[in-house]
Protein backbone atom coordinates (compact mmCIF):
# COMPACT_ATOMS: atom_id res chain seq x y z
CA UNK A 1 0.00 0.00 0.00
CA UNK A 2 1.45 3.33 -1.06
CA UNK A 3 1.18 6.27 1.33
CA UNK A 4 1.90 9.78 0.10
CA UNK A 5 4.44 10.82 2.73
CA UNK A 6 5.20 14.14 1.03
CA UNK A 7 1.77 15.42 1.97
CA UNK A 8 2.11 14.58 5.66
CA UNK A 9 3.78 17.84 6.79
CA UNK A 10 1.03 19.88 5.14
CA UNK A 11 -1.65 17.70 6.64
CA UNK A 12 -0.09 17.81 10.08
CA UNK A 13 0.05 21.59 9.99
CA UNK A 14 -3.65 21.59 9.06
CA UNK A 15 -4.46 19.45 12.11
CA UNK A 16 -5.64 16.55 9.95
CA UNK A 17 -6.71 13.49 11.89
CA UNK A 18 -5.07 10.31 10.54
CA UNK A 19 -7.20 7.17 10.70
CA UNK A 20 -5.77 3.69 11.15
CA UNK A 21 -7.43 2.48 7.94
CA UNK A 22 -5.57 4.87 5.63
CA UNK A 23 -8.08 7.71 5.63
CA UNK A 24 -7.37 11.22 6.89
CA UNK A 25 -9.76 13.92 8.09
CA UNK A 26 -8.23 17.32 7.15
CA UNK A 27 -11.26 19.32 8.29
CA UNK A 28 -14.83 18.69 9.44
CA UNK A 29 -16.84 17.54 6.44
CA UNK A 30 -13.77 16.28 4.56
CA UNK A 31 -12.28 12.79 4.12
CA UNK A 32 -9.18 11.95 2.08
CA UNK A 33 -8.18 8.47 0.89
CA UNK A 34 -4.41 8.05 1.14
CA UNK A 35 -4.40 5.09 -1.26
CA UNK A 36 -6.60 6.58 -3.96
CA UNK A 37 -5.23 10.12 -3.39
CA UNK A 38 -8.73 11.57 -3.62
CA UNK A 39 -10.59 13.79 -1.15
CA UNK A 40 -14.33 13.92 -0.58
CA UNK A 41 -16.82 16.25 1.05
CA UNK A 42 -20.57 16.00 1.57
CA UNK A 43 -21.11 16.53 -2.18
CA UNK A 44 -18.83 13.67 -3.26
CA UNK A 45 -15.33 13.72 -4.80
CA UNK A 46 -13.79 17.21 -4.54
CA UNK A 47 -11.29 18.37 -7.16
CA UNK A 48 -10.36 21.47 -5.16
CA UNK A 49 -9.68 19.69 -1.88
CA UNK A 50 -7.84 16.88 -3.67
CA UNK A 51 -5.56 19.42 -5.35
CA UNK A 52 -4.98 21.19 -2.03
CA UNK A 53 -4.03 18.00 -0.19
CA UNK A 54 -2.33 15.91 -2.87
CA UNK A 55 -1.25 18.52 -5.41
CA UNK A 56 -2.54 19.81 -8.76
CA UNK A 57 -1.72 16.61 -10.65
CA UNK A 58 -4.02 14.61 -8.39
CA UNK A 59 -6.72 17.25 -8.77
CA UNK A 60 -6.42 17.16 -12.57
CA UNK A 61 -6.58 13.36 -12.60
CA UNK A 62 -9.76 13.43 -10.52
CA UNK A 63 -11.32 16.07 -12.79
CA UNK A 64 -10.65 13.89 -15.85
CA UNK A 65 -12.09 10.82 -14.14
CA UNK A 66 -15.23 12.69 -13.10
CA UNK A 67 -15.77 14.00 -16.63
CA UNK A 68 -15.84 10.41 -17.90
CA UNK A 69 -18.10 9.00 -15.20
CA UNK A 70 -21.84 9.09 -14.59
CA UNK A 71 -23.60 11.93 -12.81
CA UNK A 72 -23.68 9.99 -9.52
CA UNK A 73 -21.60 11.55 -6.74
CA UNK A 74 -21.68 8.39 -4.62
CA UNK A 75 -18.29 6.82 -4.01
CA UNK A 76 -16.39 3.87 -2.57
CA UNK A 77 -13.13 4.20 -0.64
CA UNK A 78 -10.07 1.96 -0.77
CA UNK A 79 -11.13 0.67 2.66
CA UNK A 80 -14.21 -0.94 1.08
CA UNK A 81 -16.50 1.60 2.73
CA UNK A 82 -19.11 3.29 0.53
CA UNK A 83 -20.91 6.62 0.88
CA UNK A 84 -24.13 7.91 -0.67
CA UNK A 85 -24.44 11.67 -1.07
CA UNK A 86 -28.20 11.39 -1.62
CA UNK A 87 -28.71 9.33 1.56
CA UNK A 88 -26.00 11.19 3.51
CA UNK A 89 -24.75 7.90 4.94
CA UNK A 90 -21.64 5.71 4.70
CA UNK A 91 -21.48 1.95 5.24
CA UNK A 92 -18.66 -0.34 6.36
CA UNK A 93 -19.88 -3.17 4.08
CA UNK A 94 -19.92 -1.08 0.92
CA UNK A 95 -23.11 -1.15 -1.13
CA UNK A 96 -24.48 -3.93 1.05
CA UNK A 97 -25.73 -1.04 3.21
CA UNK A 98 -26.29 -3.15 6.30
CA UNK A 99 -23.58 -1.72 8.58
CA UNK A 100 -23.53 2.07 8.96
CA UNK A 101 -20.03 3.56 9.30
CA UNK A 102 -20.91 5.91 12.16
CA UNK A 103 -17.63 7.80 12.43
CA UNK A 104 -17.22 8.27 8.69
CA UNK A 105 -20.85 9.37 8.29
CA UNK A 106 -20.50 11.92 11.08
CA UNK A 107 -17.24 13.22 9.61
CA UNK A 108 -18.72 13.79 6.16
CA UNK A 109 -22.36 14.61 6.80
CA UNK A 110 -22.48 15.70 10.44
CA UNK A 111 -24.97 13.10 11.67
CA UNK A 112 -25.97 9.48 11.25
CA UNK A 113 -29.15 9.07 9.25
CA UNK A 114 -31.84 6.84 10.66
CA UNK A 115 -32.28 3.57 8.81
CA UNK A 116 -35.01 3.56 6.17
CA UNK A 117 -38.02 1.35 6.66
CA UNK A 118 -39.94 0.46 3.50
CA UNK A 119 -43.44 -1.06 3.35
CA UNK A 120 -45.37 -2.01 0.20
CA UNK A 121 -48.96 -2.85 -0.66
CA UNK A 122 -51.60 -2.60 -3.39
CA UNK A 123 -54.95 -0.97 -3.95
CA UNK A 124 -57.42 0.45 -6.46
CA UNK A 125 -57.03 4.02 -7.66
CA UNK A 126 -58.83 6.48 -9.88
CA UNK A 127 -57.44 9.80 -11.09
CA UNK A 128 -59.49 12.67 -12.49
CA UNK A 129 -58.56 16.06 -13.88
CA UNK A 130 -61.46 18.43 -13.64
CA UNK A 131 -64.50 16.48 -14.86
CA UNK A 132 -62.46 14.04 -16.97
CA UNK A 133 -61.47 10.60 -15.63
CA UNK A 134 -57.92 9.88 -16.77
CA UNK A 135 -57.24 6.63 -14.91
CA UNK A 136 -59.20 3.88 -13.20
CA UNK A 137 -57.45 0.67 -12.14
CA UNK A 138 -54.90 -0.95 -9.92
CA UNK A 139 -52.04 0.80 -8.17
CA UNK A 140 -49.06 -0.06 -6.04
CA UNK A 141 -48.48 1.66 -2.72
CA UNK A 142 -45.25 2.27 -0.83
CA UNK A 143 -44.26 3.94 2.42
CA UNK A 144 -40.68 5.00 3.17
CA UNK A 145 -40.12 5.97 6.80
CA UNK A 146 -36.84 7.52 7.95
CA UNK A 147 -36.75 8.83 11.49
CA UNK A 148 -39.90 10.86 12.08
CA UNK A 149 -40.40 11.66 8.38
CA UNK A 150 -42.57 9.68 5.97
CA UNK A 151 -42.86 9.52 2.20
CA UNK A 152 -45.76 7.76 0.52
CA UNK A 153 -45.80 6.76 -3.13
CA UNK A 154 -48.76 5.80 -5.32
CA UNK A 155 -47.86 4.29 -8.70
CA UNK A 156 -50.68 3.76 -11.17
CA UNK A 157 -50.71 0.86 -13.61
CA UNK A 158 -50.15 3.32 -16.47
CA UNK A 159 -46.75 4.23 -14.98
CA UNK A 160 -47.61 7.61 -13.48
CA UNK A 161 -46.29 8.05 -9.95
CA UNK A 162 -47.43 10.43 -7.20
CA UNK A 163 -45.39 11.07 -4.06
CA UNK A 164 -46.86 12.39 -0.81
CA UNK A 165 -44.05 13.88 1.25
CA UNK A 166 -44.39 14.83 4.88
CA UNK A 167 -43.46 18.38 5.83
CA UNK A 168 -43.98 18.74 9.55
CA UNK A 169 -47.64 17.90 10.23
CA UNK A 170 -48.68 18.53 6.62
CA UNK A 171 -48.12 16.81 3.28
CA UNK A 172 -47.34 17.94 -0.24
CA UNK A 173 -47.64 15.86 -3.37
CA UNK A 174 -44.82 15.57 -5.88
CA UNK A 175 -46.28 14.23 -9.11
CA UNK A 176 -44.37 12.39 -11.81
CA UNK A 177 -44.14 15.51 -13.97
CA UNK A 178 -42.25 17.75 -11.55
CA UNK A 179 -45.28 19.39 -9.94
CA UNK A 180 -45.34 20.15 -6.21
CA UNK A 181 -48.77 20.72 -4.68
CA UNK A 182 -50.31 21.05 -1.21
CA UNK A 183 -52.76 18.22 -0.55
CA UNK A 184 -56.29 18.30 0.80
CA UNK A 185 -57.99 15.14 1.98
CA UNK A 186 -61.46 13.67 2.63
CA UNK A 187 -61.69 10.46 4.66
CA UNK A 188 -64.22 7.78 3.58
CA UNK A 189 -63.09 4.90 5.77
CA UNK A 190 -60.58 2.78 3.86
CA UNK A 191 -60.90 5.05 0.84
CA UNK A 192 -59.23 8.45 0.72
CA UNK A 193 -59.74 11.32 -1.72
CA UNK A 194 -56.71 13.51 -2.33
CA UNK A 195 -56.97 16.80 -4.21
CA UNK A 196 -53.99 18.69 -5.57
CA UNK A 197 -54.10 21.36 -8.26
CA UNK A 198 -57.04 20.42 -10.53
CA UNK A 199 -56.49 16.69 -9.91
CA UNK A 200 -58.39 14.27 -7.69
CA UNK A 201 -56.81 10.96 -6.73
CA UNK A 202 -58.99 8.33 -5.04
CA UNK A 203 -57.08 5.48 -3.37
CA UNK A 204 -58.76 2.44 -1.83
CA UNK A 205 -56.90 -0.06 0.31
CA UNK A 206 -57.26 -3.72 -0.67
CA UNK A 207 -58.78 -5.83 2.13
CA UNK A 208 -57.93 -3.32 4.84
CA UNK A 209 -59.65 -1.91 7.88
CA UNK A 210 -60.90 1.68 7.72
CA UNK A 211 -58.39 4.30 8.69
CA UNK A 212 -58.93 6.07 11.99
CA UNK A 213 -59.95 9.73 11.95
CA UNK A 214 -60.31 10.22 15.69
CA UNK A 215 -59.63 13.94 15.96
CA UNK A 216 -60.98 15.08 12.59
CA UNK A 217 -57.94 17.22 11.74
CA UNK A 218 -57.00 17.06 8.08
CA UNK A 219 -53.30 16.50 8.74
CA UNK A 220 -53.95 13.72 11.24
CA UNK A 221 -56.62 12.11 9.06
CA UNK A 222 -54.28 12.11 6.09
CA UNK A 223 -51.55 10.53 8.17
CA UNK A 224 -53.93 7.90 9.54
CA UNK A 225 -55.28 6.99 6.12
CA UNK A 226 -51.83 6.76 4.58
CA UNK A 227 -50.56 4.61 7.42
CA UNK A 228 -53.52 2.27 6.89
CA UNK A 229 -53.05 2.19 3.15
CA UNK A 230 -49.34 1.52 3.29
CA UNK A 231 -48.94 -0.72 6.33
Short mmCIF file of C-alpha atoms in Angstrom, two decimals, residues 37-221:
data_model
loop_
_atom_site.label_atom_id
_atom_site.label_comp_id
_atom_site.label_asym_id
_atom_site.label_seq_id
_atom_site.Cartn_x
_atom_site.Cartn_y
_atom_site.Cartn_z
CA UNK A 37 -5.23 10.12 -3.39
CA UNK A 38 -8.73 11.57 -3.62
CA UNK A 39 -10.59 13.79 -1.15
CA UNK A 40 -14.33 13.92 -0.58
CA UNK A 41 -16.82 16.25 1.05
CA UNK A 42 -20.57 16.00 1.57
CA UNK A 43 -21.11 16.53 -2.18
CA UNK A 44 -18.83 13.67 -3.26
CA UNK A 45 -15.33 13.72 -4.80
CA UNK A 46 -13.79 17.21 -4.54
CA UNK A 47 -11.29 18.37 -7.16
CA UNK A 48 -10.36 21.47 -5.16
CA UNK A 49 -9.68 19.69 -1.88
CA UNK A 50 -7.84 16.88 -3.67
CA UNK A 51 -5.56 19.42 -5.35
CA UNK A 52 -4.98 21.19 -2.03
CA UNK A 53 -4.03 18.00 -0.19
CA UNK A 54 -2.33 15.91 -2.87
CA UNK A 55 -1.25 18.52 -5.41
CA UNK A 56 -2.54 19.81 -8.76
CA UNK A 57 -1.72 16.61 -10.65
CA UNK A 58 -4.02 14.61 -8.39
CA UNK A 59 -6.72 17.25 -8.77
CA UNK A 60 -6.42 17.16 -12.57
CA UNK A 61 -6.58 13.36 -12.60
CA UNK A 62 -9.76 13.43 -10.52
CA UNK A 63 -11.32 16.07 -12.79
CA UNK A 64 -10.65 13.89 -15.85
CA UNK A 65 -12.09 10.82 -14.14
CA UNK A 66 -15.23 12.69 -13.10
CA UNK A 67 -15.77 14.00 -16.63
CA UNK A 68 -15.84 10.41 -17.90
CA UNK A 69 -18.10 9.00 -15.20
CA UNK A 70 -21.84 9.09 -14.59
CA UNK A 71 -23.60 11.93 -12.81
CA UNK A 72 -23.68 9.99 -9.52
CA UNK A 73 -21.60 11.55 -6.74
CA UNK A 74 -21.68 8.39 -4.62
CA UNK A 75 -18.29 6.82 -4.01
CA UNK A 76 -16.39 3.87 -2.57
CA UNK A 77 -13.13 4.20 -0.64
CA UNK A 78 -10.07 1.96 -0.77
CA UNK A 79 -11.13 0.67 2.66
CA UNK A 80 -14.21 -0.94 1.08
CA UNK A 81 -16.50 1.60 2.73
CA UNK A 82 -19.11 3.29 0.53
CA UNK A 83 -20.91 6.62 0.88
CA UNK A 84 -24.13 7.91 -0.67
CA UNK A 85 -24.44 11.67 -1.07
CA UNK A 86 -28.20 11.39 -1.62
CA UNK A 87 -28.71 9.33 1.56
CA UNK A 88 -26.00 11.19 3.51
CA UNK A 89 -24.75 7.90 4.94
CA UNK A 90 -21.64 5.71 4.70
CA UNK A 91 -21.48 1.95 5.24
CA UNK A 92 -18.66 -0.34 6.36
CA UNK A 93 -19.88 -3.17 4.08
CA UNK A 94 -19.92 -1.08 0.92
CA UNK A 95 -23.11 -1.15 -1.13
CA UNK A 96 -24.48 -3.93 1.05
CA UNK A 97 -25.73 -1.04 3.21
CA UNK A 98 -26.29 -3.15 6.30
CA UNK A 99 -23.58 -1.72 8.58
CA UNK A 100 -23.53 2.07 8.96
CA UNK A 101 -20.03 3.56 9.30
CA UNK A 102 -20.91 5.91 12.16
CA UNK A 103 -17.63 7.80 12.43
CA UNK A 104 -17.22 8.27 8.69
CA UNK A 105 -20.85 9.37 8.29
CA UNK A 106 -20.50 11.92 11.08
CA UNK A 107 -17.24 13.22 9.61
CA UNK A 108 -18.72 13.79 6.16
CA UNK A 109 -22.36 14.61 6.80
CA UNK A 110 -22.48 15.70 10.44
CA UNK A 111 -24.97 13.10 11.67
CA UNK A 112 -25.97 9.48 11.25
CA UNK A 113 -29.15 9.07 9.25
CA UNK A 114 -31.84 6.84 10.66
CA UNK A 115 -32.28 3.57 8.81
CA UNK A 116 -35.01 3.56 6.17
CA UNK A 117 -38.02 1.35 6.66
CA UNK A 118 -39.94 0.46 3.50
CA UNK A 119 -43.44 -1.06 3.35
CA UNK A 120 -45.37 -2.01 0.20
CA UNK A 121 -48.96 -2.85 -0.66
CA UNK A 122 -51.60 -2.60 -3.39
CA UNK A 123 -54.95 -0.97 -3.95
CA UNK A 124 -57.42 0.45 -6.46
CA UNK A 125 -57.03 4.02 -7.66
CA UNK A 126 -58.83 6.48 -9.88
CA UNK A 127 -57.44 9.80 -11.09
CA UNK A 128 -59.49 12.67 -12.49
CA UNK A 129 -58.56 16.06 -13.88
CA UNK A 130 -61.46 18.43 -13.64
CA UNK A 131 -64.50 16.48 -14.86
CA UNK A 132 -62.46 14.04 -16.97
CA UNK A 133 -61.47 10.60 -15.63
CA UNK A 134 -57.92 9.88 -16.77
CA UNK A 135 -57.24 6.63 -14.91
CA UNK A 136 -59.20 3.88 -13.20
CA UNK A 137 -57.45 0.67 -12.14
CA UNK A 138 -54.90 -0.95 -9.92
CA UNK A 139 -52.04 0.80 -8.17
CA UNK A 140 -49.06 -0.06 -6.04
CA UNK A 141 -48.48 1.66 -2.72
CA UNK A 142 -45.25 2.27 -0.83
CA UNK A 143 -44.26 3.94 2.42
CA UNK A 144 -40.68 5.00 3.17
CA UNK A 145 -40.12 5.97 6.80
CA UNK A 146 -36.84 7.52 7.95
CA UNK A 147 -36.75 8.83 11.49
CA UNK A 148 -39.90 10.86 12.08
CA UNK A 149 -40.40 11.66 8.38
CA UNK A 150 -42.57 9.68 5.97
CA UNK A 151 -42.86 9.52 2.20
CA UNK A 152 -45.76 7.76 0.52
CA UNK A 153 -45.80 6.76 -3.13
CA UNK A 154 -48.76 5.80 -5.32
CA UNK A 155 -47.86 4.29 -8.70
CA UNK A 156 -50.68 3.76 -11.17
CA UNK A 157 -50.71 0.86 -13.61
CA UNK A 158 -50.15 3.32 -16.47
CA UNK A 159 -46.75 4.23 -14.98
CA UNK A 160 -47.61 7.61 -13.48
CA UNK A 161 -46.29 8.05 -9.95
CA UNK A 162 -47.43 10.43 -7.20
CA UNK A 163 -45.39 11.07 -4.06
CA UNK A 164 -46.86 12.39 -0.81
CA UNK A 165 -44.05 13.88 1.25
CA UNK A 166 -44.39 14.83 4.88
CA UNK A 167 -43.46 18.38 5.83
CA UNK A 168 -43.98 18.74 9.55
CA UNK A 169 -47.64 17.90 10.23
CA UNK A 170 -48.68 18.53 6.62
CA UNK A 171 -48.12 16.81 3.28
CA UNK A 172 -47.34 17.94 -0.24
CA UNK A 173 -47.64 15.86 -3.37
CA UNK A 174 -44.82 15.57 -5.88
CA UNK A 175 -46.28 14.23 -9.11
CA UNK A 176 -44.37 12.39 -11.81
CA UNK A 177 -44.14 15.51 -13.97
CA UNK A 178 -42.25 17.75 -11.55
CA UNK A 179 -45.28 19.39 -9.94
CA UNK A 180 -45.34 20.15 -6.21
CA UNK A 181 -48.77 20.72 -4.68
CA UNK A 182 -50.31 21.05 -1.21
CA UNK A 183 -52.76 18.22 -0.55
CA UNK A 184 -56.29 18.30 0.80
CA UNK A 185 -57.99 15.14 1.98
CA UNK A 186 -61.46 13.67 2.63
CA UNK A 187 -61.69 10.46 4.66
CA UNK A 188 -64.22 7.78 3.58
CA UNK A 189 -63.09 4.90 5.77
CA UNK A 190 -60.58 2.78 3.86
CA UNK A 191 -60.90 5.05 0.84
CA UNK A 192 -59.23 8.45 0.72
CA UNK A 193 -59.74 11.32 -1.72
CA UNK A 194 -56.71 13.51 -2.33
CA UNK A 195 -56.97 16.80 -4.21
CA UNK A 196 -53.99 18.69 -5.57
CA UNK A 197 -54.10 21.36 -8.26
CA UNK A 198 -57.04 20.42 -10.53
CA UNK A 199 -56.49 16.69 -9.91
CA UNK A 200 -58.39 14.27 -7.69
CA UNK A 201 -56.81 10.96 -6.73
CA UNK A 202 -58.99 8.33 -5.04
CA UNK A 203 -57.08 5.48 -3.37
CA UNK A 204 -58.76 2.44 -1.83
CA UNK A 205 -56.90 -0.06 0.31
CA UNK A 206 -57.26 -3.72 -0.67
CA UNK A 207 -58.78 -5.83 2.13
CA UNK A 208 -57.93 -3.32 4.84
CA UNK A 209 -59.65 -1.91 7.88
CA UNK A 210 -60.90 1.68 7.72
CA UNK A 211 -58.39 4.30 8.69
CA UNK A 212 -58.93 6.07 11.99
CA UNK A 213 -59.95 9.73 11.95
CA UNK A 214 -60.31 10.22 15.69
CA UNK A 215 -59.63 13.94 15.96
CA UNK A 216 -60.98 15.08 12.59
CA UNK A 217 -57.94 17.22 11.74
CA UNK A 218 -57.00 17.06 8.08
CA UNK A 219 -53.30 16.50 8.74
CA UNK A 220 -53.95 13.72 11.24
CA UNK A 221 -56.62 12.11 9.06
#
